[in-house]
Tab-separated table of C-alpha atoms in Angstrom:
chain	number	residue	atom	x	y	z
X	140	MET	CA	-29.775	26.191	-13.168
X	141	SER	CA	-28.271	26.257	-16.556
X	142	ASN	CA	-26.091	23.036	-17.535
X	143	LEU	CA	-22.500	23.116	-17.634
X	144	SER	CA	-22.110	21.883	-21.324
X	145	GLU	CA	-24.084	22.634	-24.765
X	146	GLU	CA	-25.059	19.002	-24.494
X	147	GLY	CA	-26.565	19.518	-21.594
X	148	ARG	CA	-24.423	16.746	-19.853
X	149	VAL	CA	-22.599	16.944	-16.784
X	150	PRO	CA	-18.575	17.452	-17.309
X	151	ILE	CA	-17.203	14.074	-16.768
X	152	ASN	CA	-13.567	14.996	-17.499
X	153	GLU	CA	-13.473	16.528	-13.574
X	154	LYS	CA	-13.226	13.634	-11.696
X	155	GLY	CA	-14.044	13.793	-7.949
X	156	THR	CA	-14.642	17.254	-7.730
X	157	GLY	CA	-17.717	18.400	-5.790
X	158	THR	CA	-21.149	19.163	-7.036
X	159	PRO	CA	-23.014	22.372	-5.954
X	160	PRO	CA	-24.527	22.464	-2.754
X	161	GLU	CA	-28.440	22.552	-2.995
X	162	LYS	CA	-30.365	24.878	-0.972
X	163	LEU	CA	-32.019	23.414	2.328
X	164	GLU	CA	-35.132	24.834	3.287
X	165	SER	CA	-34.115	26.609	6.684
X	166	VAL	CA	-30.807	28.185	5.202
X	167	ASN	CA	-31.080	31.183	3.222
X	168	ASN	CA	-28.544	31.839	0.442
X	169	VAL	CA	-26.823	28.609	-0.662
X	170	GLY	CA	-27.936	28.269	-4.201
X	171	LEU	CA	-27.378	26.226	-7.284
X	172	GLU	CA	-25.775	28.641	-9.154
X	173	GLY	CA	-22.016	27.610	-9.680
X	174	TYR	CA	-19.380	25.879	-6.995
X	175	GLN	CA	-19.150	27.353	-3.703
X	176	THR	CA	-16.472	26.557	-1.406
X	177	VAL	CA	-15.445	27.513	2.050
X	178	ASP	CA	-12.056	28.580	2.765
X	179	ALA	CA	-9.821	26.795	4.933
X	180	GLU	CA	-9.754	29.013	8.044
X	181	THR	CA	-13.802	28.979	8.095
X	182	GLU	CA	-13.897	25.546	7.869
X	183	LYS	CA	-11.510	24.951	10.516
X	184	ARG	CA	-13.005	27.264	12.958
X	185	LEU	CA	-16.599	25.577	12.017
X	186	LEU	CA	-15.283	22.198	12.785
X	187	LYS	CA	-13.833	23.379	16.207
X	188	LYS	CA	-17.208	24.907	17.083
X	189	LEU	CA	-19.166	21.754	16.090
X	190	ASP	CA	-16.578	19.395	17.816
X	191	ARG	CA	-16.556	21.309	21.215
X	192	ARG	CA	-20.577	20.957	21.190
X	193	LEU	CA	-21.097	17.598	19.900
X	194	ILE	CA	-17.723	15.195	20.511
X	195	PRO	CA	-17.530	15.447	24.404
X	196	MET	CA	-21.132	14.765	25.073
X	197	ILE	CA	-21.212	11.833	22.260
X	198	CYS	CA	-18.041	10.384	23.898
X	199	TRP	CA	-19.342	10.679	27.550
X	200	ILE	CA	-22.765	8.611	26.309
X	201	TYR	CA	-20.594	5.781	24.978
X	202	LEU	CA	-18.175	5.943	27.855
X	203	MET	CA	-21.143	5.029	29.793
X	204	ASN	CA	-22.824	2.730	27.134
X	205	PHE	CA	-19.791	0.316	27.200
X	206	MET	CA	-19.083	0.481	30.958
X	207	ASP	CA	-22.440	-0.751	31.557
X	208	ARG	CA	-22.166	-3.413	28.984
X	209	VAL	CA	-18.845	-4.927	30.036
X	210	ASN	CA	-18.585	-4.121	33.584
X	211	ILE	CA	-19.892	-7.549	34.096
X	212	GLY	CA	-16.201	-8.475	33.312
X	213	ASN	CA	-14.903	-6.860	36.444
X	214	ALA	CA	-18.093	-7.695	38.463
X	215	ARG	CA	-16.794	-11.443	37.951
X	216	LEU	CA	-13.463	-10.829	40.080
X	217	TYR	CA	-15.783	-10.386	43.104
X	218	ASP	CA	-17.118	-13.412	43.254
X	219	MET	CA	-20.417	-12.695	41.447
X	220	GLU	CA	-20.931	-16.152	39.905
X	221	LEU	CA	-20.489	-17.754	43.697
X	222	GLU	CA	-23.254	-15.219	45.213
X	223	LEU	CA	-25.756	-15.748	42.373
X	224	GLY	CA	-25.158	-19.684	42.424
X	225	MET	CA	-23.971	-19.776	38.644
X	226	THR	CA	-22.466	-22.617	37.367
X	227	GLY	CA	-20.582	-24.166	34.381
X	228	SER	CA	-20.884	-21.797	31.446
X	229	GLN	CA	-23.654	-19.667	32.756
X	230	TYR	CA	-21.579	-16.512	33.124
X	231	ASN	CA	-20.730	-16.671	29.286
X	232	LEU	CA	-24.509	-17.259	28.387
X	233	ALA	CA	-25.082	-14.130	30.751
X	234	VAL	CA	-22.850	-12.241	28.757
X	235	ALA	CA	-23.873	-13.588	25.507
X	236	VAL	CA	-27.516	-13.100	25.662
X	237	LEU	CA	-27.397	-9.291	25.656
X	238	PHE	CA	-26.193	-9.451	22.227
X	239	ILE	CA	-29.556	-11.144	21.265
X	240	THR	CA	-31.639	-8.335	21.604
X	241	TYR	CA	-28.994	-5.588	20.643
X	242	CYS	CA	-28.562	-7.559	17.287
X	243	LEU	CA	-32.258	-7.470	16.822
X	244	PHE	CA	-33.006	-3.836	17.110
X	245	GLU	CA	-29.947	-2.237	15.405
X	246	THR	CA	-31.017	-1.922	11.842
X	247	PRO	CA	-34.682	-0.853	12.487
X	248	SER	CA	-33.670	1.591	14.760
X	249	ASN	CA	-31.019	3.363	12.471
X	250	LEU	CA	-34.002	3.475	9.994
X	251	ILE	CA	-36.422	5.397	12.339
X	252	ILE	CA	-34.048	7.754	13.994
X	253	LYS	CA	-34.175	10.630	11.405
X	254	ARG	CA	-38.159	10.573	11.648
X	255	LEU	CA	-37.696	11.286	15.269
X	256	LYS	CA	-35.867	13.925	16.820
X	257	PRO	CA	-32.187	12.309	17.195
X	258	ALA	CA	-30.981	13.876	20.400
X	259	ARG	CA	-34.295	13.111	22.262
X	260	TYR	CA	-34.492	9.729	20.773
X	261	LEU	CA	-30.695	9.012	21.734
X	262	GLY	CA	-31.445	10.501	25.397
X	263	GLY	CA	-34.608	8.367	25.918
X	264	LEU	CA	-32.428	5.196	24.748
X	265	MET	CA	-29.961	6.437	27.420
X	266	LEU	CA	-32.331	6.582	30.007
X	267	ALA	CA	-33.935	3.534	29.581
X	268	TRP	CA	-30.558	1.527	29.717
X	269	GLY	CA	-29.271	3.221	32.752
X	270	LEU	CA	-32.194	2.109	34.522
X	271	VAL	CA	-31.996	-1.470	33.727
X	272	ALA	CA	-27.992	-1.210	34.370
X	273	THR	CA	-28.540	0.369	37.516
X	274	PHE	CA	-31.029	-2.171	38.871
X	275	SER	CA	-29.079	-5.090	37.773
X	276	ALA	CA	-27.182	-4.636	41.234
X	277	PHE	CA	-30.454	-5.873	42.944
X	278	VAL	CA	-30.754	-9.167	40.928
X	279	ASN	CA	-30.239	-12.120	43.098
X	280	ASN	CA	-30.141	-15.409	40.769
X	281	PHE	CA	-29.296	-16.122	37.400
X	282	ALA	CA	-32.337	-15.662	35.684
X	283	ALA	CA	-32.918	-12.084	36.828
X	284	LEU	CA	-29.272	-11.245	35.561
X	285	VAL	CA	-30.273	-12.644	32.311
X	286	ALA	CA	-33.477	-10.893	31.868
X	287	CYS	CA	-31.543	-7.585	33.073
X	288	ARG	CA	-28.812	-8.065	30.356
X	289	LEU	CA	-31.818	-8.913	27.474
X	290	LEU	CA	-33.358	-5.701	28.622
X	291	LEU	CA	-30.155	-3.863	28.545
X	292	GLY	CA	-29.284	-5.137	24.732
X	293	THR	CA	-32.532	-3.944	23.887
X	294	PHE	CA	-32.426	-0.457	24.645
X	295	GLU	CA	-28.373	0.062	24.000
X	296	ALA	CA	-29.068	-1.228	20.479
X	297	GLY	CA	-29.805	1.822	18.745
X	298	LEU	CA	-27.030	3.550	20.392
X	299	PHE	CA	-23.892	2.912	18.460
X	300	PRO	CA	-25.096	2.791	14.816
X	301	GLY	CA	-27.398	5.761	15.783
X	302	ILE	CA	-24.273	7.987	16.636
X	303	LEU	CA	-22.676	6.775	13.603
X	304	LEU	CA	-25.408	8.123	11.511
X	305	TYR	CA	-26.018	10.978	13.835
X	306	GLN	CA	-22.303	12.482	12.970
X	307	THR	CA	-22.809	12.336	9.160
X	308	ILE	CA	-25.450	14.779	9.270
X	309	PHE	CA	-22.694	17.384	10.777
X	310	TYR	CA	-19.599	16.105	8.963
X	311	ASN	CA	-18.670	15.003	5.694
X	312	LYS	CA	-16.675	12.098	4.420
X	313	ARG	CA	-12.929	14.238	4.990
X	314	GLN	CA	-13.770	14.824	8.173
X	315	ILE	CA	-15.646	11.608	9.808
X	316	SER	CA	-13.022	9.250	10.316
X	317	LEU	CA	-11.672	11.464	13.352
X	318	ARG	CA	-14.603	12.089	14.740
X	319	ASN	CA	-15.656	8.126	14.806
X	320	ALA	CA	-12.541	7.747	16.449
X	321	TYR	CA	-12.946	10.448	19.123
X	322	PHE	CA	-16.314	8.225	20.257
X	323	TYR	CA	-15.078	4.704	19.364
X	324	ALA	CA	-11.857	4.866	21.151
X	325	THR	CA	-13.912	5.844	24.104
X	326	SER	CA	-14.686	2.151	24.410
X	327	ALA	CA	-11.322	1.656	25.022
X	328	ALA	CA	-11.015	4.714	27.289
X	329	ALA	CA	-14.248	2.653	28.700
X	330	GLY	CA	-11.901	-0.246	29.668
X	331	ALA	CA	-9.500	1.836	31.564
X	332	VAL	CA	-12.016	3.816	33.194
X	333	GLY	CA	-13.972	0.774	34.241
X	334	GLY	CA	-10.691	-0.691	35.627
X	335	LEU	CA	-9.988	2.160	37.808
X	336	VAL	CA	-13.423	2.345	38.662
X	337	ALA	CA	-13.628	-1.234	39.735
X	338	TYR	CA	-10.164	-0.833	41.571
X	339	GLY	CA	-11.458	1.973	43.479
X	340	ILE	CA	-14.750	0.041	44.479
X	341	GLY	CA	-13.108	-3.239	45.104
X	342	THR	CA	-11.454	-1.925	48.195
X	343	MET	CA	-15.288	-1.929	49.149
X	344	ASP	CA	-15.105	-5.619	49.258
X	345	ASN	CA	-13.370	-5.807	52.490
X	346	ASP	CA	-12.254	-9.466	51.765
X	347	GLY	CA	-15.376	-10.751	51.018
X	348	ALA	CA	-17.226	-9.202	53.915
X	349	GLY	CA	-18.844	-6.254	51.824
X	350	THR	CA	-19.915	-2.746	52.405
X	351	ALA	CA	-23.390	-2.179	53.746
X	352	GLY	CA	-24.387	-5.856	53.057
X	353	TRP	CA	-23.209	-5.854	49.391
X	354	ARG	CA	-20.036	-7.302	47.512
X	355	ALA	CA	-18.163	-5.278	45.528
X	356	TRP	CA	-19.637	-6.442	42.539
X	357	ARG	CA	-23.101	-4.915	43.325
X	358	TRP	CA	-21.645	-1.667	43.848
X	359	ILE	CA	-19.577	-1.673	40.631
X	360	ILE	CA	-22.773	-2.342	38.752
X	361	LEU	CA	-24.872	0.370	40.693
X	362	ILE	CA	-21.975	3.102	40.836
X	363	ASN	CA	-21.393	2.839	37.039
X	364	GLY	CA	-25.232	2.987	36.335
X	365	ILE	CA	-26.158	6.107	38.089
X	366	PRO	CA	-24.176	8.531	36.210
X	367	THR	CA	-25.902	6.848	33.084
X	368	VAL	CA	-29.674	8.073	34.097
X	369	LEU	CA	-28.245	11.429	35.178
X	370	THR	CA	-26.695	11.789	31.814
X	371	ALA	CA	-29.885	11.072	29.715
X	372	PHE	CA	-31.610	13.930	30.875
X	373	ALA	CA	-28.969	16.595	29.871
X	374	VAL	CA	-28.811	14.869	26.283
X	375	PRO	CA	-31.605	16.797	24.296
X	376	TRP	CA	-30.319	19.936	25.597
X	377	VAL	CA	-26.665	19.419	24.489
X	378	LEU	CA	-27.039	17.772	21.302
X	379	PRO	CA	-28.994	19.148	18.391
X	380	ASN	CA	-31.436	17.596	16.209
X	381	SER	CA	-29.853	18.988	12.939
X	382	PRO	CA	-27.824	21.887	11.825
X	383	GLU	CA	-30.583	23.749	11.040
X	384	THR	CA	-32.047	23.278	14.724
X	385	ALA	CA	-28.361	23.844	16.288
X	386	SER	CA	-28.687	27.084	18.445
X	387	PHE	CA	-24.776	27.282	19.050
X	388	LEU	CA	-24.754	28.203	15.135
X	389	THR	CA	-24.926	31.556	13.553
X	390	GLU	CA	-26.818	31.468	10.227
X	391	GLU	CA	-23.607	31.860	8.366
X	392	ASP	CA	-22.319	29.031	9.892
X	393	ARG	CA	-25.349	27.150	9.053
X	394	ARG	CA	-24.876	28.335	5.591
X	395	ASN	CA	-21.207	27.419	5.595
X	396	LEU	CA	-22.236	23.768	6.972
X	397	VAL	CA	-24.890	23.322	4.045
X	398	ILE	CA	-21.679	23.891	1.969
X	399	MET	CA	-19.306	21.986	3.204
X	400	ARG	CA	-21.786	18.957	3.866
X	401	ASN	CA	-23.032	19.116	0.098
X	402	SER	CA	-19.629	19.651	-1.604
X	403	GLU	CA	-18.996	16.135	-2.703
X	404	ILE	CA	-20.520	14.151	-5.479
X	405	GLY	CA	-23.789	12.915	-4.608
X	406	ALA	CA	-24.516	14.891	-1.753
X	407	THR	CA	-27.722	16.627	-2.524
X	408	LYS	CA	-30.906	17.621	-0.419
X	409	ASN	CA	-32.914	14.640	-1.766
X	410	ALA	CA	-29.893	12.269	-0.936
X	411	SER	CA	-29.831	13.164	2.309
X	412	GLU	CA	-33.296	11.564	2.895
X	413	LEU	CA	-34.790	8.325	3.743
X	414	HIS	CA	-36.100	6.558	0.146
X	415	LYS	CA	-36.880	2.944	-0.063
X	416	GLU	CA	-35.101	2.968	-3.529
X	417	ASP	CA	-31.603	3.796	-1.548
X	418	VAL	CA	-32.238	1.142	1.067
X	419	MET	CA	-32.994	-1.862	-1.474
X	420	ASP	CA	-29.689	-0.654	-3.078
X	421	GLY	CA	-28.099	-1.466	0.119
X	422	VAL	CA	-29.962	-4.759	0.452
X	423	LYS	CA	-28.526	-5.568	-2.987
X	424	ASP	CA	-25.212	-4.651	-2.564
X	425	TRP	CA	-22.540	-7.376	-1.631
X	426	LYS	CA	-20.112	-5.154	-0.191
X	427	ILE	CA	-21.984	-4.467	2.756
X	428	TYR	CA	-22.239	-7.633	3.589
X	429	ALA	CA	-18.292	-8.404	3.261
X	430	TRP	CA	-17.537	-5.411	5.449
X	431	SER	CA	-20.353	-6.513	7.802
X	432	ILE	CA	-18.833	-10.433	8.175
X	433	ALA	CA	-15.221	-8.541	8.555
X	434	GLN	CA	-16.744	-6.500	11.364
X	435	PHE	CA	-18.392	-9.642	13.023
X	436	CYS	CA	-14.466	-11.106	13.030
X	437	GLY	CA	-13.206	-7.807	14.718
X	438	HIS	CA	-16.027	-7.360	16.746
X	439	SER	CA	-15.664	-11.096	18.265
X	440	VAL	CA	-12.248	-9.942	19.309
X	441	LEU	CA	-13.650	-6.661	20.605
X	442	TYR	CA	-16.038	-8.093	22.895
X	443	SER	CA	-14.056	-11.147	24.143
X	444	PHE	CA	-10.945	-9.046	24.705
X	445	SER	CA	-12.891	-6.374	26.746
X	446	VAL	CA	-15.047	-8.576	28.671
X	447	PHE	CA	-12.067	-11.380	29.434
X	448	LEU	CA	-9.233	-9.009	29.643
X	449	PRO	CA	-8.931	-9.320	33.573
X	450	THR	CA	-9.364	-12.804	33.320
X	451	ILE	CA	-6.509	-13.206	30.918
X	452	ILE	CA	-4.205	-11.130	32.711
X	453	GLN	CA	-5.289	-12.920	35.924
X	454	GLY	CA	-3.660	-16.390	34.180
X	455	MET	CA	-0.234	-14.689	33.656
X	456	GLY	CA	0.561	-14.269	37.252
X	457	THR	CA	0.033	-14.193	41.138
X	458	TRP	CA	-1.431	-10.632	41.380
X	459	ASP	CA	-4.334	-9.816	43.773
X	460	THR	CA	-7.822	-8.501	42.121
X	461	ALA	CA	-7.061	-5.012	42.634
X	462	GLN	CA	-3.536	-5.140	40.735
X	463	ILE	CA	-5.423	-6.968	37.931
X	464	GLN	CA	-7.870	-4.269	37.403
X	465	ALA	CA	-5.123	-1.638	37.536
X	466	LEU	CA	-2.762	-3.703	34.879
X	467	THR	CA	-5.876	-3.437	32.386
X	468	VAL	CA	-5.585	0.358	32.224
X	469	PRO	CA	-2.642	1.056	30.195
X	470	VAL	CA	-3.521	-1.830	27.873
X	471	TYR	CA	-6.652	0.361	26.993
X	472	ALA	CA	-5.091	3.873	27.120
X	473	VAL	CA	-2.810	2.538	24.513
X	474	GLY	CA	-5.415	1.235	22.266
X	475	ALA	CA	-7.106	4.567	22.145
X	476	ALA	CA	-4.558	6.532	21.561
X	477	THR	CA	-3.130	4.593	18.855
X	478	TYR	CA	-6.476	4.588	17.219
X	479	ILE	CA	-6.906	8.520	17.197
X	480	THR	CA	-3.544	8.920	16.071
X	481	CYS	CA	-4.710	6.837	13.014
X	482	ALA	CA	-7.761	8.338	12.698
X	483	LEU	CA	-6.122	11.584	12.302
X	484	ILE	CA	-3.659	10.189	9.676
X	485	SER	CA	-6.478	8.463	7.753
X	486	ASP	CA	-8.604	11.748	7.653
X	487	ARG	CA	-5.367	13.582	6.304
X	488	ILE	CA	-4.545	11.358	3.800
X	489	GLN	CA	-8.026	9.802	2.782
X	490	GLN	CA	-7.154	6.218	3.003
X	491	ARG	CA	-8.898	3.789	5.252
X	492	ALA	CA	-7.884	0.368	3.778
X	493	ILE	CA	-4.411	0.270	5.056
X	494	PHE	CA	-5.345	0.894	8.587
X	495	CYS	CA	-7.902	-2.126	8.446
X	496	PHE	CA	-5.216	-4.132	7.126
X	497	GLY	CA	-2.735	-2.898	9.602
X	498	GLY	CA	-4.588	-3.121	12.460
X	499	GLY	CA	-5.312	-6.765	11.537
X	500	ILE	CA	-2.125	-7.958	11.190
X	501	VAL	CA	-0.959	-6.342	14.662
X	502	MET	CA	-3.796	-8.218	16.280
X	503	ILE	CA	-2.530	-11.578	14.830
X	504	LEU	CA	0.970	-10.755	15.893
X	505	GLY	CA	-0.431	-10.141	19.473
X	506	TYR	CA	-2.715	-13.321	19.647
X	507	CYS	CA	0.427	-15.094	18.527
X	508	LEU	CA	2.355	-13.783	21.340
X	509	LEU	CA	-0.435	-14.974	23.982
X	510	ILE	CA	-0.471	-18.275	22.478
X	511	ALA	CA	3.059	-18.505	22.831
X	512	ASN	CA	3.123	-17.689	26.603
X	513	GLN	CA	6.842	-17.982	27.020
X	514	SER	CA	6.812	-15.234	29.655
X	515	VAL	CA	4.688	-12.889	31.645
X	516	ALA	CA	6.124	-9.440	29.722
X	517	MET	CA	5.658	-11.618	26.313
X	518	SER	CA	2.073	-12.427	27.131
X	519	PHE	CA	1.343	-8.662	28.488
X	520	ALA	CA	3.213	-7.443	25.148
X	521	GLY	CA	0.704	-9.400	23.312
X	522	CYS	CA	-2.255	-7.702	24.966
X	523	PHE	CA	-0.831	-4.492	24.190
X	524	LEU	CA	-0.628	-5.507	20.535
X	525	VAL	CA	-4.094	-6.674	20.290
X	526	ALA	CA	-5.282	-3.337	21.573
X	527	ILE	CA	-3.632	-1.267	19.459
X	528	GLY	CA	-4.486	-3.202	16.389
X	529	LEU	CA	-8.308	-3.820	17.523
X	530	TRP	CA	-9.702	-0.477	17.629
X	531	THR	CA	-7.827	1.093	14.495
X	532	SER	CA	-9.113	-1.845	12.368
X	533	THR	CA	-12.765	-2.002	13.591
X	534	GLY	CA	-13.157	1.760	13.815
X	535	THR	CA	-11.626	2.736	10.488
X	536	SER	CA	-13.955	0.037	8.929
X	537	MET	CA	-17.022	1.839	10.150
X	538	ALA	CA	-15.633	4.792	8.531
X	539	TRP	CA	-14.753	3.348	5.224
X	540	ILE	CA	-18.395	1.899	4.632
X	541	ASN	CA	-19.948	5.118	5.673
X	542	VAL	CA	-18.171	7.194	3.405
X	543	ASN	CA	-18.554	5.388	0.592
X	544	ASN	CA	-22.317	5.237	0.450
X	545	PRO	CA	-23.077	9.045	-0.525
X	546	ARG	CA	-27.070	8.596	-0.092
X	547	TYR	CA	-28.487	8.522	3.267
X	548	GLY	CA	-31.376	5.559	3.090
X	549	LYS	CA	-28.264	3.340	1.634
X	550	ARG	CA	-25.792	4.558	4.323
X	551	ALA	CA	-28.198	3.962	7.236
X	552	TYR	CA	-28.994	0.466	5.962
X	553	ALA	CA	-25.277	-0.286	5.503
X	554	SER	CA	-24.179	1.047	8.946
X	555	GLY	CA	-27.130	-0.596	10.833
X	556	MET	CA	-26.214	-3.877	9.229
X	557	LEU	CA	-22.659	-3.470	9.860
X	558	ILE	CA	-23.197	-2.936	13.564
X	559	THR	CA	-25.950	-5.731	13.854
X	560	ILE	CA	-23.867	-8.368	12.271
X	561	GLY	CA	-20.644	-6.999	13.642
X	562	ASN	CA	-22.284	-7.044	17.172
X	563	SER	CA	-23.923	-10.519	17.004
X	564	ALA	CA	-20.160	-11.676	17.780
X	565	GLY	CA	-21.033	-10.978	20.947
X	566	VAL	CA	-23.333	-13.828	21.445
X	567	ALA	CA	-20.544	-16.140	20.354
X	568	SER	CA	-17.154	-14.443	21.760
X	569	PRO	CA	-17.883	-15.156	25.471
X	570	PHE	CA	-17.793	-18.599	24.762
X	571	LEU	CA	-14.114	-18.413	22.888
X	572	PHE	CA	-12.592	-18.323	26.410
X	573	ALA	CA	-13.606	-21.326	28.167
X	574	LYS	CA	-13.094	-22.146	31.991
X	575	LYS	CA	-11.482	-25.429	30.933
X	576	ASP	CA	-8.983	-23.914	28.810
X	577	ALA	CA	-7.422	-21.387	31.289
X	578	PRO	CA	-5.408	-20.122	31.805
X	579	SER	CA	-3.344	-20.738	28.443
X	580	TYR	CA	-6.665	-20.376	26.106
X	581	ARG	CA	-4.945	-21.590	23.447
X	582	PRO	CA	-8.449	-22.618	21.510
X	583	GLY	CA	-10.094	-19.218	22.062
X	584	TYR	CA	-6.913	-17.657	20.676
X	585	GLY	CA	-6.650	-19.944	17.729
X	586	ALA	CA	-10.024	-19.225	16.764
X	587	THR	CA	-9.402	-15.588	16.993
X	588	ILE	CA	-6.760	-15.708	14.705
X	589	GLY	CA	-8.639	-17.573	12.064
X	590	MET	CA	-11.416	-15.233	12.047
X	591	LEU	CA	-8.877	-12.229	11.675
X	592	LEU	CA	-7.171	-13.984	8.990
X	593	LEU	CA	-10.742	-14.156	7.196
X	594	ALA	CA	-11.569	-10.392	7.917
X	595	LEU	CA	-8.226	-9.543	6.176
X	596	VAL	CA	-9.211	-11.397	3.204
X	597	LEU	CA	-12.581	-9.517	2.997
X	598	HIS	CA	-10.885	-6.037	3.465
X	599	VAL	CA	-8.444	-6.816	0.604
X	600	THR	CA	-11.264	-7.983	-1.411
X	601	ILE	CA	-13.262	-4.612	-1.026
X	602	TRP	CA	-10.105	-2.753	-1.325
X	603	TRP	CA	-9.471	-4.184	-4.748
X	604	CYS	CA	-13.068	-4.147	-5.976
X	605	LEU	CA	-13.219	-0.077	-4.917
X	606	ARG	CA	-10.013	0.441	-6.627
X	607	ARG	CA	-10.834	-1.207	-9.757
X	608	ALA	CA	-14.252	1.032	-9.924
X	609	ASN	CA	-11.995	4.166	-9.537
X	610	GLN	CA	-9.912	2.890	-12.114
X	611	ARG	CA	-12.792	2.211	-14.695
X	612	LYS	CA	-14.498	5.535	-13.987
X	613	LEU	CA	-10.862	7.575	-14.360
X	614	ALA	CA	-10.681	5.736	-17.356
X	615	GLY	CA	-14.340	7.073	-18.642
X	616	LYS	CA	-15.688	3.354	-19.218
X	617	GLU	CA	-18.458	4.757	-16.860
X	618	ASP	CA	-19.437	8.003	-18.515
X	619	TRP	CA	-22.192	6.611	-20.235
X	620	ARG	CA	-24.349	6.513	-16.926
X	621	VAL	CA	-24.288	10.425	-17.279
X	622	GLU	CA	-24.951	10.888	-21.081
X	623	GLY	CA	-28.104	12.861	-21.783
X	624	LYS	CA	-28.573	13.681	-17.729
X	625	THR	CA	-28.425	17.367	-16.704
X	626	GLU	CA	-25.881	18.101	-13.718
X	627	GLU	CA	-28.668	17.807	-10.934
X	628	GLU	CA	-29.594	14.301	-12.374
X	629	ALA	CA	-26.137	12.976	-12.514
X	630	ALA	CA	-25.966	14.380	-9.017
X	631	GLU	CA	-28.792	11.971	-7.874
X	632	LEU	CA	-26.887	8.940	-9.111
X	633	GLY	CA	-24.509	8.823	-5.738
X	634	GLU	CA	-21.790	6.311	-6.186
X	635	ASP	CA	-23.040	5.443	-9.707
X	636	ASN	CA	-22.029	8.946	-10.847
X	637	PRO	CA	-18.534	8.612	-12.998
X	638	ARG	CA	-17.136	11.764	-11.181
X	639	TYR	CA	-17.962	9.910	-7.658
X	640	LEU	CA	-14.639	8.239	-6.745
X	641	TYR	CA	-14.478	5.609	-3.890
X	642	THR	CA	-12.435	6.209	-0.632
X	643	THR	CA	-9.735	3.299	-0.934
């Protein structure tokens, strides 16, 4: 391929434009000669085709995943602790131990998923945790429950970061936030669906008499687990391993998808492969750890709020158990709808930070209302505000870190570390709401507000640094990085390319 200037250098006066798509072995007629684009109508049609095939299954998988993980909160309302002989903080410990194994295996899983067949790998994980979740209904003591929770964390660990990474195989940085929103908002939908399912299954408790010798808490766990096992067998048949093996795409679709994926600075065939050097770049990048600590703060809210929302609502009034389950539904539904709307806007304006900031501030306001506890209406409004900010802030952060790491190895490490550190909050968050603090839970709310303020500071710091880096590139202060380099060599610089602008 010919260079674009007489000196053999990359033209550095066209900031933020795309690099030519590099030819993939299985896709014909995609060369390096000149810049290629896909017209808006073709892109829209192809995205619809991808969305129809990928998104429903991805959302269903995560719905099952989140319900299996947090349905212990619904089960608690039907005397699970009493029947298993649990005392003191043993319930909190049972919730927390899942995240020990969960965090241990997240990043390693992300580094091997592409070496395996992603669809089969995700399906295998789903089958394993589905079986564990289903048989958790048969436990008879605290030790057995803890063992099941540890195994559940082991097999669930690879799913969430794996899906984040899997979607970047098909979607580019302009499209990814909304697609992340579809599946991440499913965790809010899982809360709503889980509440409805628990509400229905709760009638099987028969005022403590149970059905077929089982109390309702066992039925909640069993009935939630079985669909997971059944779905696992369908995953490898529905989800493709890559665009090149996607049978539902035509040859022209594959060609256009290559152009769309590689139309951004730093998106080359070499960059899409796992390299040790890229992983090490991630290890040395402080921003990844700042994002991850902020996500830890956000996930402290996610897991405490998701597991303890029924308990929080229980402390507001004198509702019966079925009514409490029903009252969780609108809270989750509003949270999911708000996040998807914000993600759509985020993709359109190509801004991420403002939604992280805004979501954090709204959550803080919500917890202030819960601390004030002036009335049932005010406290319930606080729950809605927390849900509105929670999924918007934590979900946008996951898209934000991925779109700013164009090379696969670093992106795999970054997303894995974000979820690993973020989900480690699940170990501590169950202890934020101790029984002795009921029903006001002021210490837990206060600690949560402190963590949200820390997350806000970290997000502002990252935004400022990325904005400053973009200003340096636009001012030509980073042009020295491509002096004497060919276009292909400059493209391999990834985010260090002076034409690559960070998404803020």
